[in-house]
CSV table of C-alpha atoms in Angstrom, one decimal:
chain,number,residue,atom,x,y,z
A,1,MET,CA,-0.1,-0.3,0.0
A,2,SER,CA,1.9,3.4,-1.0
A,3,SER,CA,1.1,6.5,0.9
A,4,SER,CA,-2.2,8.3,0.1
A,5,GLU,CA,-2.7,12.0,-1.2
A,6,ALA,CA,-2.0,12.7,2.0
A,7,PRO,CA,-3.5,17.0,2.4
A,8,GLY,CA,-1.3,19.4,2.8
A,9,GLY,CA,-4.6,22.6,2.9
A,10,ALA,CA,-7.6,22.3,3.6
A,11,LEU,CA,-9.8,19.5,1.5
A,12,SER,CA,-13.3,20.0,-0.5
A,13,GLY,CA,-14.9,17.6,-2.2
A,14,LEU,CA,-15.0,13.5,-1.9
A,15,VAL,CA,-12.7,11.6,0.2
A,16,VAL,CA,-12.2,8.1,-0.6
A,17,VAL,CA,-10.9,6.3,1.8
A,18,ALA,CA,-9.1,3.2,0.1
A,19,ASP,CA,-5.9,1.4,-0.6
A,20,PRO,CA,-4.4,4.1,-3.3
A,21,GLU,CA,-3.9,1.5,-5.1
A,22,ASP,CA,-7.4,0.9,-5.4
A,23,PRO,CA,-8.7,0.3,-8.6
A,24,VAL,CA,-12.2,1.1,-8.3
A,25,ALA,CA,-10.9,4.2,-5.5
A,26,ILE,CA,-8.8,6.1,-8.6
A,27,GLU,CA,-11.7,5.3,-11.4
A,28,VAL,CA,-14.2,6.9,-8.9
A,29,ARG,CA,-11.9,9.9,-8.1
A,30,ASP,CA,-11.0,10.6,-12.1
A,31,PHE,CA,-14.4,10.5,-13.0
A,32,VAL,CA,-15.6,13.1,-9.9
A,33,ARG,CA,-12.8,15.0,-11.0
A,34,ASP,CA,-14.2,14.9,-14.8
A,35,SER,CA,-17.1,15.9,-13.6
A,36,GLY,CA,-15.6,19.2,-12.1
A,37,ARG,CA,-16.1,18.6,-8.6
A,38,GLU,CA,-12.5,17.8,-6.5
A,39,ALA,CA,-11.9,14.7,-5.3
A,40,THR,CA,-8.9,12.7,-3.3
A,41,ILE,CA,-8.2,9.4,-2.0
A,42,LEU,CA,-6.7,8.5,1.3
A,43,ASP,CA,-5.6,5.6,3.2
A,44,VAL,CA,-7.3,5.1,6.5
A,45,PHE,CA,-4.4,7.0,8.9
A,46,ASP,CA,-4.5,9.8,6.6
A,47,ALA,CA,-8.3,10.5,6.5
A,48,ALA,CA,-8.5,9.5,10.3
A,49,GLN,CA,-6.0,12.8,11.0
A,50,LEU,CA,-8.1,14.7,8.5
A,51,PHE,CA,-11.3,14.6,10.6
A,52,SER,CA,-12.3,15.8,14.2
A,53,VAL,CA,-15.3,14.6,16.1
A,54,THR,CA,-16.2,17.5,18.7
A,55,VAL,CA,-19.1,16.3,21.2
A,56,ASP,CA,-21.4,19.4,22.3
A,57,GLY,CA,-23.5,18.7,24.8
A,58,PRO,CA,-26.4,16.2,23.0
A,59,THR,CA,-25.1,16.5,19.7
A,60,ALA,CA,-21.3,15.5,17.9
A,61,VAL,CA,-20.1,17.5,15.5
A,62,VAL,CA,-18.2,16.1,12.5
A,63,GLU,CA,-15.4,18.4,11.0
A,64,PRO,CA,-15.1,18.4,8.2
A,65,ALA,CA,-18.3,17.6,6.8
A,66,LEU,CA,-17.4,16.0,3.5
A,67,PRO,CA,-18.9,13.1,1.6
A,68,MET,CA,-16.7,10.4,1.9
A,69,PHE,CA,-16.6,6.9,-0.4
A,70,LEU,CA,-15.4,4.2,2.5
A,71,ARG,CA,-13.4,0.8,0.8
A,72,LEU,CA,-11.9,0.2,4.0
A,73,PRO,CA,-9.4,-2.9,3.6
A,74,GLY,CA,-10.2,-6.3,5.8
A,75,PRO,CA,-7.9,-6.9,8.4
A,76,PRO,CA,-4.5,-8.2,8.0
A,77,LEU,CA,-4.3,-11.7,7.6
A,78,ARG,CA,-1.4,-12.0,10.2
A,79,ARG,CA,-0.3,-9.8,12.8
A,80,ILE,CA,3.1,-8.9,12.6
A,81,SER,CA,3.2,-5.8,14.8
A,82,PHE,CA,1.2,-5.1,18.0
A,83,ASP,CA,1.6,-1.4,17.4
A,84,ALA,CA,0.6,-1.2,14.1
A,85,GLU,CA,-2.3,-3.1,14.4
A,86,PHE,CA,-3.1,-1.3,17.4
A,87,GLN,CA,-2.5,2.2,15.5
A,88,LEU,CA,-5.0,0.6,13.0
A,89,ASN,CA,-7.7,-0.3,14.7
A,90,GLU,CA,-7.3,3.2,16.1
A,91,CYS,CA,-7.8,4.7,13.3
A,92,LEU,CA,-10.7,2.2,12.1
A,93,ALA,CA,-12.2,3.4,15.5
A,94,HIS,CA,-12.4,7.3,14.6
A,95,LEU,CA,-13.2,6.5,11.0
A,96,TRP,CA,-16.5,4.4,12.3
A,97,ALA,CA,-17.2,7.5,13.8
A,98,VAL,CA,-16.7,10.2,11.8
A,99,ALA,CA,-18.3,8.3,8.9
A,100,ALA,CA,-21.6,7.5,11.3
A,101,LEU,CA,-21.8,10.5,12.5
A,102,THR,CA,-21.4,13.1,9.6
A,103,PRO,CA,-24.3,14.4,8.0
A,104,ALA,CA,-22.6,14.8,4.8
A,105,PRO,CA,-23.3,11.3,2.6
A,106,VAL,CA,-21.4,8.9,3.1
A,107,ILE,CA,-21.2,5.4,0.6
A,108,ASN,CA,-21.1,2.4,3.0
A,109,ARG,CA,-21.5,4.2,5.9
A,110,PRO,CA,-20.8,2.2,8.6
A,111,GLU,CA,-24.4,0.5,10.3
A,112,PRO,CA,-24.0,1.0,14.6
A,113,GLY,CA,-23.2,-2.1,14.6
A,114,GLY,CA,-19.4,-1.7,13.5
A,115,LEU,CA,-17.5,-0.9,10.3
A,116,GLY,CA,-18.8,-4.5,8.7
A,117,THR,CA,-21.3,-5.5,7.1
A,118,GLY,CA,-24.0,-8.9,7.1
A,119,VAL,CA,-21.8,-9.7,4.6
A,120,SER,CA,-20.3,-13.1,5.5
A,121,ALA,CA,-17.8,-15.2,3.8
A,122,SER,CA,-20.8,-17.8,5.0
A,123,ALA,CA,-23.6,-17.7,1.5
A,124,ALA,CA,-25.7,-19.1,4.3
A,125,LEU,CA,-25.5,-16.9,6.7
A,126,THR,CA,-25.6,-14.1,4.4
A,127,GLU,CA,-28.9,-15.6,2.7
A,128,LEU,CA,-29.8,-15.5,6.2
A,129,ARG,CA,-29.3,-11.4,7.8
A,130,ALA,CA,-30.9,-10.9,3.7
A,131,GLY,CA,-34.0,-12.9,4.8
A,132,VAL,CA,-33.7,-15.1,2.0
A,133,PRO,CA,-34.7,-18.2,2.7
A,134,GLY,CA,-33.8,-22.2,1.4
A,135,GLY,CA,-30.2,-21.5,0.0
A,136,SER,CA,-28.3,-24.8,-0.3
A,137,PRO,CA,-26.8,-26.1,2.6
A,138,GLU,CA,-22.7,-25.3,2.6
A,139,ILE,CA,-19.8,-27.2,4.4
A,140,PHE,CA,-16.6,-25.5,6.0
A,141,SER,CA,-14.2,-28.1,6.5
A,142,SER,CA,-10.4,-28.8,6.5
A,143,ARG,CA,-10.9,-31.7,4.0
A,144,PRO,CA,-12.7,-31.8,0.5
A,145,TYR,CA,-16.0,-33.2,1.9
A,146,GLY,CA,-18.0,-34.9,-0.6
A,147,PRO,CA,-22.3,-33.6,-0.6
A,148,PRO,CA,-24.3,-34.4,2.6
A,149,GLY,CA,-27.4,-36.0,0.7
A,150,GLU,CA,-29.8,-34.8,-2.0
A,151,PRO,CA,-30.2,-31.4,-3.6
A,152,THR,CA,-33.6,-30.0,-3.0
A,153,ASP,CA,-35.0,-28.5,-6.1
A,154,GLY,CA,-33.4,-25.3,-7.2
A,155,GLN,CA,-30.2,-25.7,-5.9
A,156,GLY,CA,-28.7,-27.3,-8.6
A,157,THR,CA,-27.5,-30.6,-9.3
A,158,GLN,CA,-23.6,-31.2,-9.2
A,159,TRP,CA,-21.2,-30.8,-5.7
A,160,TRP,CA,-18.7,-28.2,-5.9
A,161,VAL,CA,-15.6,-27.7,-3.8
A,162,GLN,CA,-13.7,-24.0,-3.3
A,163,ASP,CA,-10.0,-24.1,-2.0
A,164,LEU,CA,-10.3,-21.1,0.5
A,165,ASP,CA,-6.6,-20.7,-0.2
A,166,ALA,CA,-6.3,-20.9,-3.7
A,167,TRP,CA,-9.5,-19.8,-4.1
A,168,THR,CA,-10.2,-22.4,-6.9
A,169,THR,CA,-13.6,-24.4,-7.4
A,170,ARG,CA,-14.1,-27.5,-8.9
A,171,PRO,CA,-16.9,-30.3,-9.0
A,172,TRP,CA,-16.9,-33.0,-6.7
A,173,PRO,CA,-15.4,-35.6,-6.7
A,174,GLU,CA,-13.3,-34.2,-9.5
A,175,LEU,CA,-10.0,-33.2,-7.0
A,176,PRO,CA,-7.3,-32.3,-9.3
A,177,ASP,CA,-3.6,-31.6,-7.1
A,178,ALA,CA,-4.5,-28.2,-6.6
A,179,LEU,CA,-7.5,-29.2,-4.0
A,180,ALA,CA,-5.9,-32.6,-3.2
A,181,PRO,CA,-4.4,-31.9,0.3
A,182,SER,CA,-1.0,-31.4,0.1
A,183,ALA,CA,1.7,-28.9,1.0
A,184,ASP,CA,0.9,-26.5,-1.1
A,185,SER,CA,-3.1,-26.6,-0.9
A,186,SER,CA,-4.1,-27.5,2.7
A,187,GLY,CA,-7.8,-25.6,2.5
A,188,PRO,CA,-9.8,-25.1,4.3
A,189,TYR,CA,-12.4,-25.9,1.6
A,190,ARG,CA,-15.9,-24.5,1.1
A,191,ALA,CA,-18.2,-26.4,-0.8
A,192,ARG,CA,-22.0,-26.1,-1.9
A,193,TRP,CA,-24.1,-27.1,-4.4
A,194,SER,CA,-25.0,-25.3,-8.2
A,195,ALA,CA,-25.4,-26.3,-11.6
A,196,PRO,CA,-23.1,-27.9,-13.3
A,197,GLU,CA,-23.0,-24.8,-15.9
A,198,PRO,CA,-23.9,-22.4,-14.1
A,199,LEU,CA,-25.8,-19.0,-15.6
A,200,PHE,CA,-24.8,-16.2,-13.3
A,201,GLU,CA,-25.9,-12.7,-14.1
A,202,SER,CA,-24.6,-9.4,-11.7
A,203,VAL,CA,-26.7,-6.6,-10.4
A,204,VAL,CA,-25.2,-3.5,-8.7
A,205,VAL,CA,-26.9,-2.0,-6.3
A,206,LEU,CA,-26.6,1.5,-5.2
A,207,GLY,CA,-28.6,2.9,-2.5
A,208,ASP,CA,-32.6,2.2,-4.3
A,209,ARG,CA,-31.1,2.0,-7.8
A,210,ALA,CA,-29.9,-0.8,-9.2
A,211,TRP,CA,-28.1,-1.7,-12.7
A,212,ARG,CA,-28.4,-5.5,-14.7
A,213,SER,CA,-24.5,-6.1,-16.4
A,214,SER,CA,-25.6,-8.3,-19.2
A,215,PRO,CA,-28.0,-7.3,-22.4
A,216,ALA,CA,-30.5,-10.7,-21.5
A,217,ASP,CA,-33.9,-10.1,-21.5
A,218,LEU,CA,-34.4,-11.3,-17.7
A,219,ASP,CA,-37.2,-8.3,-16.5
A,220,HIS,CA,-39.4,-11.3,-15.5
A,221,LEU,CA,-36.8,-11.8,-12.6
A,222,GLY,CA,-37.3,-8.4,-10.9
A,223,LEU,CA,-33.6,-9.1,-10.3
A,224,GLU,CA,-33.0,-5.7,-9.6
A,225,GLY,CA,-35.8,-5.0,-7.3
A,226,ARG,CA,-34.9,-8.1,-5.2
A,227,SER,CA,-31.3,-7.1,-5.5
A,228,THR,CA,-32.3,-3.2,-3.3
A,229,GLU,CA,-33.7,-5.3,-1.2
A,230,ILE,CA,-31.3,-7.7,0.0
A,231,VAL,CA,-28.4,-5.1,0.2
A,232,ALA,CA,-30.7,-2.8,2.3
A,233,ARG,CA,-31.0,-5.8,4.8
A,234,LEU,CA,-27.2,-6.3,4.7
A,235,GLY,CA,-27.1,-2.6,5.5
A,236,LEU,CA,-24.9,-1.7,2.4
A,237,GLN,CA,-25.3,0.8,-0.1
A,238,LEU,CA,-23.0,0.0,-3.2
A,239,SER,CA,-22.6,-3.8,-3.8
A,240,ALA,CA,-23.4,-6.2,-6.4
A,241,VAL,CA,-25.5,-8.8,-5.7
A,242,VAL,CA,-24.3,-11.9,-8.2
A,243,TRP,CA,-27.5,-14.8,-9.2
A,244,ARG,CA,-27.2,-17.9,-10.3
A,245,LEU,CA,-30.2,-18.8,-13.0
A,246,SER,CA,-32.3,-22.1,-14.3
A,247,PRO,CA,-31.3,-23.0,-17.1
A,248,ASP,CA,-34.7,-21.8,-18.7
A,249,LEU,CA,-33.9,-18.0,-17.1
A,250,ALA,CA,-37.1,-18.7,-15.1
A,251,GLN,CA,-35.4,-18.1,-11.7
A,252,ALA,CA,-33.1,-16.9,-10.0
A,253,TRP,CA,-30.8,-17.3,-6.5
A,254,PRO,CA,-28.7,-14.9,-5.4
A,255,VAL,CA,-24.9,-16.3,-5.4
A,256,VAL,CA,-23.5,-13.9,-3.5
A,257,VAL,CA,-23.2,-10.6,-2.3
A,258,GLU,CA,-20.2,-8.1,-2.7
A,259,PRO,CA,-19.8,-5.4,-0.5
A,260,PHE,CA,-16.3,-3.9,-2.6
A,261,PRO,CA,-17.4,-4.7,-6.3
A,262,ASP,CA,-14.1,-5.0,-8.1
A,263,VAL,CA,-13.8,-2.3,-11.2
A,264,GLU,CA,-14.7,-4.7,-13.8
A,265,GLN,CA,-18.0,-5.1,-12.1
A,266,LEU,CA,-18.0,-1.2,-11.7
A,267,ARG,CA,-17.3,-0.6,-15.8
A,268,MET,CA,-20.2,-2.9,-16.6
A,269,VAL,CA,-23.0,-0.8,-15.2
A,270,TRP,CA,-21.1,2.8,-15.4
A,271,LEU,CA,-23.0,4.9,-18.1
A,272,GLY,CA,-26.0,4.8,-15.2
A,273,LEU,CA,-23.7,3.8,-12.4
A,274,GLY,CA,-21.5,6.4,-12.1
A,275,PRO,CA,-24.0,9.6,-13.0
A,276,GLN,CA,-25.9,8.1,-10.1
A,277,LEU,CA,-23.0,7.7,-7.8
A,278,VAL,CA,-22.0,11.9,-8.1
A,279,LYS,CA,-26.0,12.7,-7.6
A,280,VAL,CA,-25.6,10.6,-4.5
A,281,LEU,CA,-22.5,12.1,-3.0
A,282,PHE,CA,-23.2,15.9,-4.2
A,283,PRO,CA,-27.3,16.6,-3.5
B,1,MET,CA,-8.8,20.9,39.9
B,2,THR,CA,-6.2,22.1,37.2
B,3,TRP,CA,-4.6,19.4,35.3
B,4,THR,CA,-1.4,19.7,33.3
B,5,ILE,CA,0.2,17.0,30.9
B,6,ASP,CA,3.5,16.7,31.6
B,7,GLU,CA,4.7,16.9,27.6
B,8,SER,CA,8.1,15.2,28.1
B,9,ARG,CA,7.0,12.2,29.8
B,10,VAL,CA,4.3,11.3,26.2
B,11,ARG,CA,5.8,9.3,23.7
B,12,PRO,CA,3.6,8.5,20.7
B,13,PHE,CA,3.5,4.7,20.2
B,14,LEU,CA,5.3,4.9,16.2
B,15,THR,CA,7.4,8.1,15.3
B,16,ALA,CA,6.3,9.6,12.0
B,17,ALA,CA,8.6,8.2,10.1
B,18,GLU,CA,7.3,4.6,11.4
B,19,ARG,CA,4.2,5.6,10.6
B,20,HIS,CA,4.3,6.2,7.0
B,21,ASP,CA,5.3,2.5,7.3
B,22,VAL,CA,2.5,1.1,8.6
B,23,PRO,CA,0.5,0.6,6.1
B,24,ALA,CA,3.4,-1.5,4.2
B,25,LEU,CA,3.9,-3.0,7.4
B,26,LEU,CA,0.9,-4.4,8.2
B,27,TRP,CA,-0.2,-5.7,4.3
B,28,ASN,CA,2.9,-6.2,2.5
B,29,ALA,CA,4.1,-8.9,4.8
B,30,PRO,CA,4.2,-12.2,3.5
B,31,GLN,CA,0.3,-13.7,3.7
B,32,PRO,CA,-1.3,-16.6,1.6
B,33,ASP,CA,-2.1,-15.7,-2.2
B,34,ARG,CA,-5.6,-14.4,-2.5
B,35,SER,CA,-5.8,-14.0,-6.4
B,36,PHE,CA,-8.1,-16.0,-8.7
B,37,SER,CA,-6.0,-18.9,-10.7
B,38,GLY,CA,-6.8,-18.5,-14.4
B,39,PRO,CA,-3.9,-19.4,-16.9
B,40,GLU,CA,-5.1,-17.4,-19.9
B,41,ASP,CA,-5.5,-13.7,-17.4
B,42,THR,CA,-1.7,-12.1,-17.6
B,43,GLU,CA,-2.8,-8.4,-17.9
B,44,VAL,CA,-1.6,-6.3,-14.9
B,45,PRO,CA,-4.0,-4.5,-13.2
B,46,ASP,CA,-4.8,-1.0,-14.4
B,47,ALA,CA,-4.0,0.8,-10.9
B,48,GLY,CA,0.3,0.0,-12.2
B,49,ARG,CA,-0.4,1.7,-15.7
B,50,PRO,CA,0.2,5.5,-16.0
B,51,PRO,CA,-2.8,7.3,-15.9
B,52,GLN,CA,-3.3,8.3,-19.4
B,53,ALA,CA,-2.9,4.6,-20.7
B,54,ARG,CA,-5.8,3.8,-18.0
B,55,LYS,CA,-8.9,3.3,-19.6
B,56,HIS,CA,-11.3,5.0,-17.2
B,57,PHE,CA,-15.2,3.7,-16.4
B,58,LYS,CA,-16.6,6.4,-18.8
B,59,ASP,CA,-14.3,5.0,-21.5
B,60,PHE,CA,-16.0,1.7,-21.6
B,61,LYS,CA,-19.3,0.8,-23.2
B,62,ASP,CA,-21.2,-2.7,-23.8
B,63,GLY,CA,-21.8,-1.9,-27.0
B,64,LYS,CA,-25.5,-0.5,-25.7
B,65,ASP,CA,-27.0,2.4,-23.5
B,66,ARG,CA,-27.0,1.0,-20.0
B,67,LYS,CA,-28.3,3.9,-18.3
B,68,ASP,CA,-31.1,2.3,-16.5
B,69,GLY,CA,-29.5,-0.9,-16.3
B,70,LYS,CA,-32.2,-2.4,-19.5
B,71,ASP,CA,-31.6,-3.3,-22.9
B,72,GLY,CA,-31.1,0.6,-24.6
B,73,LYS,CA,-33.3,-0.8,-28.1
B,74,ASP,CA,-36.3,0.9,-27.1
B,75,GLY,CA,-37.1,4.4,-28.3
B,76,LYS,CA,-36.6,7.0,-25.8
B,77,GLU,CA,-40.4,7.5,-24.5
B,78,VAL,CA,-40.1,3.6,-23.8
B,79,LYS,CA,-37.1,4.6,-21.7
B,80,GLU,CA,-38.6,6.9,-19.3
B,81,MET,CA,-41.8,4.5,-18.8
B,82,LYS,CA,-38.9,1.7,-17.6
B,83,GLU,CA,-36.8,4.1,-15.6
B,84,MET,CA,-39.6,4.8,-14.1
B,85,LYS,CA,-40.8,1.2,-13.8
B,86,ASP,CA,-37.0,0.5,-12.5
B,87,VAL,CA,-37.7,3.6,-9.2
B,88,LYS,CA,-41.1,2.1,-8.9
B,89,ASP,CA,-39.6,-1.6,-8.9
B,90,THR,CA,-36.8,-1.2,-6.8
B,91,LYS,CA,-38.2,1.8,-4.1
B,92,ASP,CA,-40.4,-0.1,-2.0
B,93,GLY,CA,-39.8,2.4,0.9
B,94,LYS,CA,-41.8,0.4,3.2
B,95,ASP,CA,-40.4,-3.1,3.0
B,96,ARG,CA,-36.6,-1.9,2.5
B,97,LYS,CA,-36.2,1.4,4.6
B,98,ASP,CA,-37.6,-0.9,7.7
B,99,THR,CA,-34.9,-3.0,7.8
B,100,LYS,CA,-34.4,-3.2,11.9
B,101,ASP,CA,-37.1,-5.8,11.5
B,102,ASN,CA,-35.1,-7.7,9.0
B,103,LYS,CA,-31.6,-7.4,10.9
B,104,ASP,CA,-31.4,-9.7,13.9
B,105,THR,CA,-29.8,-7.1,16.1
B,106,LYS,CA,-27.3,-9.7,17.8
B,107,ASP,CA,-25.8,-10.3,14.4
B,108,PHE,CA,-24.8,-6.1,15.2
B,109,LYS,CA,-24.3,-6.2,18.2
B,110,ASP,CA,-20.5,-5.7,18.0
B,111,GLY,CA,-18.0,-5.4,14.8
B,112,LYS,CA,-17.0,-9.5,15.9
B,113,ASP,CA,-20.2,-10.7,14.4
B,114,ASN,CA,-19.6,-9.0,10.9
B,115,PHE,CA,-16.5,-10.2,11.2
B,116,ASP,CA,-16.8,-14.4,11.5
B,117,GLY,CA,-13.0,-15.3,13.0
B,118,ALA,CA,-10.6,-16.1,10.5
B,119,MET,CA,-13.5,-16.3,7.1
B,120,ALA,CA,-13.8,-12.8,7.9
B,121,PRO,CA,-15.8,-10.5,4.7
B,122,PRO,CA,-12.7,-9.4,3.2
B,123,GLY,CA,-12.1,-5.6,1.9
B,124,PRO,CA,-11.1,-5.1,-1.1
B,125,ALA,CA,-7.7,-5.7,-0.7
B,126,ALA,CA,-8.4,-9.2,0.1
B,127,VAL,CA,-10.3,-10.0,-2.5
B,128,VAL,CA,-8.0,-9.7,-5.4
B,129,ARG,CA,-9.2,-10.6,-8.7
B,130,GLN,CA,-7.0,-12.2,-11.8
B,131,ALA,CA,-5.9,-9.3,-14.0
B,132,GLN,CA,-9.1,-8.0,-15.7
B,133,GLU,CA,-9.9,-8.6,-19.3
B,134,PRO,CA,-7.9,-6.8,-21.9
B,135,PRO,CA,-9.6,-3.4,-21.6
B,136,ALA,CA,-11.5,-2.2,-25.0
B,137,VAL,CA,-9.0,-0.2,-27.3
B,138,GLY,CA,-10.8,2.1,-29.3
B,139,SER,CA,-13.9,1.4,-31.2
B,140,GLY,CA,-12.8,-2.5,-31.9
B,141,GLY,CA,-13.1,-3.4,-28.8
B,142,MET,CA,-16.5,-1.9,-28.5
B,143,GLN,CA,-17.5,-4.0,-31.1
B,144,ARG,CA,-16.1,-6.5,-30.0
B,145,PHE,CA,-18.3,-6.5,-26.9
B,146,ALA,CA,-21.4,-5.5,-28.8
B,147,ALA,CA,-21.1,-8.2,-30.6
B,148,ALA,CA,-21.3,-10.0,-27.7
B,149,ALA,CA,-23.6,-8.9,-26.1
B,150,GLU,CA,-26.1,-8.9,-29.2
B,151,LEU,CA,-27.1,-12.7,-29.8
B,152,PRO,CA,-30.2,-13.0,-30.7
B,153,GLY,CA,-33.1,-13.5,-27.8
B,154,ASP,CA,-35.9,-14.9,-29.0
B,155,GLY,CA,-36.8,-17.9,-26.5
B,156,PRO,CA,-35.0,-18.9,-23.3
B,157,GLU,CA,-32.5,-21.2,-25.4
B,158,GLU,CA,-31.6,-18.1,-27.0
B,159,ALA,CA,-31.6,-16.3,-24.5
B,160,ALA,CA,-29.6,-18.2,-21.9
B,161,ALA,CA,-27.0,-18.2,-25.4
B,162,ALA,CA,-27.1,-14.6,-25.3
B,163,LEU,CA,-26.4,-14.8,-21.2
B,164,ARG,CA,-24.1,-16.8,-21.0
B,165,ALA,CA,-22.0,-15.2,-23.9
B,166,SER,CA,-22.2,-12.3,-22.4
B,167,ARG,CA,-19.4,-10.2,-20.8
B,168,ILE,CA,-20.0,-10.7,-17.3
B,169,ASN,CA,-20.9,-14.7,-17.3
B,170,ARG,CA,-17.2,-14.8,-18.9
B,171,LEU,CA,-15.9,-13.0,-16.5
B,172,LEU,CA,-17.3,-14.3,-13.3
B,173,ARG,CA,-16.8,-17.7,-15.4
B,174,ARG,CA,-13.5,-17.1,-15.3
B,175,ARG,CA,-13.3,-16.5,-11.5
B,176,GLY,CA,-14.5,-20.1,-10.9
B,177,VAL,CA,-17.7,-21.0,-10.4
B,178,ILE,CA,-19.7,-18.9,-8.1
B,179,ILE,CA,-20.8,-21.2,-5.1
């Protein structure tokens, strides 16, 4: 992570709190600047030092009140330095307060429960939190695990096993070397039902607006409306919902909710998303 | 009662120079590879390219107007109607705003419940996608995307074929089956 664009003077415009190398942060910053506004990318540490929160009686005042776009990095996988991690957590705690209390628009404003979202690494848990009933059973294990019985209607007929370390997915019982437990691939694993040749659609959601990524005629499925409901229940403002569709396109099931859609997903819907993003950030 | 701080006894945990190294310290330490595998993807992500060489969001078109996320083949009137329909379909203030009914407050009690231990929902840095599709180069790229998008869509089989050939499907399948 390189150092962010730590400002020398007073800031105005959009503050993107992200890894300065994040392609989405860069594109959003550039797009906002092209639209005639100011924007800058700050990492967690510089962003935390930019804002102050003052408690005055029953009110809390955040200064400066600037629109924010949060794409906060996940916690490091390994603790390298206690002091560095302590400082990171202090900065995150301050940013949580700033983003939660500021009256300015915030994309990915923290929920009262924390900086995290309702999205879990477990799709089944995410579905439960999103109020989406009856998904496929999901198994997390230290070794590749076969299906726990037969699938029910709509779950798909193929049991897929995902290596969470190598991030590869293979159909059960096919287990090439990449998935066979070895010194290079030790899991853990996650497995779920899906179709042998699944069809996907991605819907990008911003608030109460949604955009599908493909040109296929899928209006009858109402994916946009269903996606905004799911995203709202999970406490997100900008995210992408990936749907799996039946071969006859008559049914669709949410497969994954991505709280930080990547640049490729956002590019596909940018003609609609971009201007709406500017409207939301600068009402 | 007055209270003074003996500044000579206050020491920051990290010096200013050390603080600027903290991001590198935290995220550049050896960690398990989180990138997707895909033998045909060898492009370097855009972020490393100089600004003038990078393609921006506004330069990308899927060969059609995606302003309202719908097929742009209809005229303006229909598009406006569709946009209203979009808003109507996606805005259901009662069901959507009342998220309290749909929230298990226990889940949101503290940040830990939202980060499932080792299986934490990754931030954008952790969800490292394999190198993206080669960006569109001038009109040739846009024509390629348009061709992929404008397959005949008459009947569910043809529509499914069009969906399978769409850019988003190819992108998601290249990353591996999503489960």
